[in-house]
Amino acid sequence: MRIKFLTNSALQSKFLIIIVISMLVPLVLIGGCLYYLIFTLMAEQLGIPESIAINLFPVIQKINFILIAGLPPTVIFLLLWGLFLSHKFIGPLERLEKELNRIAACSDCAKRIGVRKSDVIRPIVDAINKLLES
């Protein structure tokens, strides 16, 4: 079982950046569009009088507070989720690379590569082990 979630692998860093960007960009775009839609277009289209607009300012301030308070935990959660996903992708590849380097250093084809049963690259490892047998 791999305990270390952040490896020194440049590949994991690339995957982590791709995953986090793919989660943050839609979040910011959708949030920004909804914010713009609610507060700008509604006010312009409805032609809200100034007396009503003054009453809406506390509501806008509460919504802004909720956004400011809710955004950091959301970003932290997305970063942790991205780290977990990048580890799930890169962890088995790093293990495979380490095992192949170990076999190559010993020049011993009798050794086999071991990975967890749940690893996605299990079929590749089985094929390499069959190659080593022959």
XYZ file of C-alpha atoms in Angstrom:
134
model
C 0.000 0.000 0.000
C 1.374 3.368 -0.994
C 1.187 5.904 1.800
C 2.981 8.824 0.175
C 0.465 10.771 -1.920
C 2.857 13.364 -3.299
C 5.787 11.891 -5.143
C 8.767 13.630 -6.669
C 7.509 12.668 -10.073
C 7.152 15.461 -12.612
C 4.398 13.392 -14.204
C 2.274 13.595 -11.053
C 2.783 17.358 -10.939
C 1.558 17.643 -14.530
C -1.483 15.469 -13.816
C -2.240 17.419 -10.640
C -2.118 20.731 -12.498
C -4.358 19.409 -15.277
C -6.889 17.979 -12.821
C -7.045 21.084 -10.640
C -7.363 23.424 -13.613
C -10.081 21.243 -15.122
C -12.035 21.570 -11.865
C -11.374 25.235 -11.060
C -12.007 26.770 -14.484
C -15.621 25.527 -14.776
C -16.239 26.463 -11.129
C -15.072 30.038 -11.673
C -16.809 30.414 -15.046
C -20.164 29.084 -13.884
C -19.996 30.989 -10.595
C -19.048 34.218 -12.341
C -21.786 33.843 -14.940
C -24.444 33.172 -12.321
C -23.253 36.092 -10.220
C -23.336 38.381 -13.249
C -26.739 37.085 -14.319
C -28.342 37.544 -10.946
C -27.022 40.963 -10.020
C -26.411 42.754 -13.276
C -28.921 41.552 -15.810
C -31.786 41.288 -13.333
C -31.227 44.836 -12.083
C -30.958 46.234 -15.614
C -33.877 44.300 -17.046
C -36.255 44.928 -14.198
C -35.327 48.575 -13.851
C -35.248 48.351 -10.091
C -35.993 51.695 -8.468
C -33.388 53.173 -6.143
C -35.549 52.659 -3.056
C -35.752 48.919 -3.706
C -32.082 48.694 -4.682
C -31.080 50.095 -1.280
C -32.955 47.218 0.364
C -31.148 44.713 -1.875
C -27.655 45.808 -0.814
C -27.725 43.811 2.479
C -28.752 40.735 0.506
C -25.887 41.278 -1.940
C -23.466 41.692 0.974
C -24.657 38.403 2.525
C -24.232 36.593 -0.790
C -20.743 38.082 -1.166
C -19.865 36.923 2.358
C -21.108 33.403 1.607
C -19.023 33.349 -1.572
C -15.910 34.626 0.210
C -16.359 32.155 3.081
C -17.224 29.200 0.845
C -14.608 29.607 -1.865
C -11.435 28.735 0.141
C -12.799 25.412 1.501
C -13.999 24.537 -1.992
C -10.592 25.272 -3.507
C -8.833 23.283 -0.754
C -11.194 20.360 -1.319
C -10.553 20.478 -5.071
C -6.788 20.542 -4.492
C -6.973 17.527 -2.178
C -9.219 15.673 -4.610
C -6.804 16.475 -7.448
C -3.914 15.175 -5.344
C -5.821 11.957 -4.650
C -6.702 11.450 -8.326
C -3.184 12.188 -9.534
C -1.869 9.684 -7.002
C -4.296 7.040 -8.270
C -2.995 7.576 -11.823
C 0.709 8.060 -11.198
C 1.289 5.796 -8.178
C 1.028 2.527 -10.137
C 3.130 3.905 -12.995
C 5.835 4.972 -10.572
C 5.772 1.525 -8.946
C 6.050 -0.138 -12.373
C 8.998 2.059 -13.298
C 10.735 1.269 -10.004
C 10.207 -2.486 -10.455
C 11.440 -2.416 -14.065
C 14.560 -0.511 -13.015
C 15.154 -3.073 -10.250
C 14.884 -5.959 -12.713
C 17.107 -4.196 -15.260
C 19.768 -3.475 -12.623
C 19.929 -7.119 -11.568
C 19.759 -8.467 -15.129
C 17.629 -11.199 -13.659
C 14.537 -12.095 -15.659
C 13.394 -14.545 -12.976
C 12.039 -11.691 -10.876
C 8.450 -10.618 -11.341
C 6.738 -7.268 -11.023
C 4.246 -6.974 -8.216
C 1.383 -4.503 -8.091
C -1.873 -4.355 -6.199
C -4.860 -6.190 -7.630
C -6.852 -2.957 -7.814
C -4.225 -1.084 -9.872
C -5.397 -0.007 -13.298
C -2.146 -1.094 -14.949
C -2.542 -4.709 -13.789
C -3.029 -6.044 -17.382
C 0.180 -4.315 -18.491
C 2.089 -5.776 -15.546
C 0.732 -9.245 -16.297
C 1.868 -8.917 -19.911
C 5.355 -7.802 -18.817
C 5.540 -10.725 -16.377
C 4.615 -13.137 -19.206
C 7.338 -11.552 -21.319
C 9.839 -12.061 -18.512
C 8.813 -15.722 -18.209
C 9.555 -16.385 -21.856
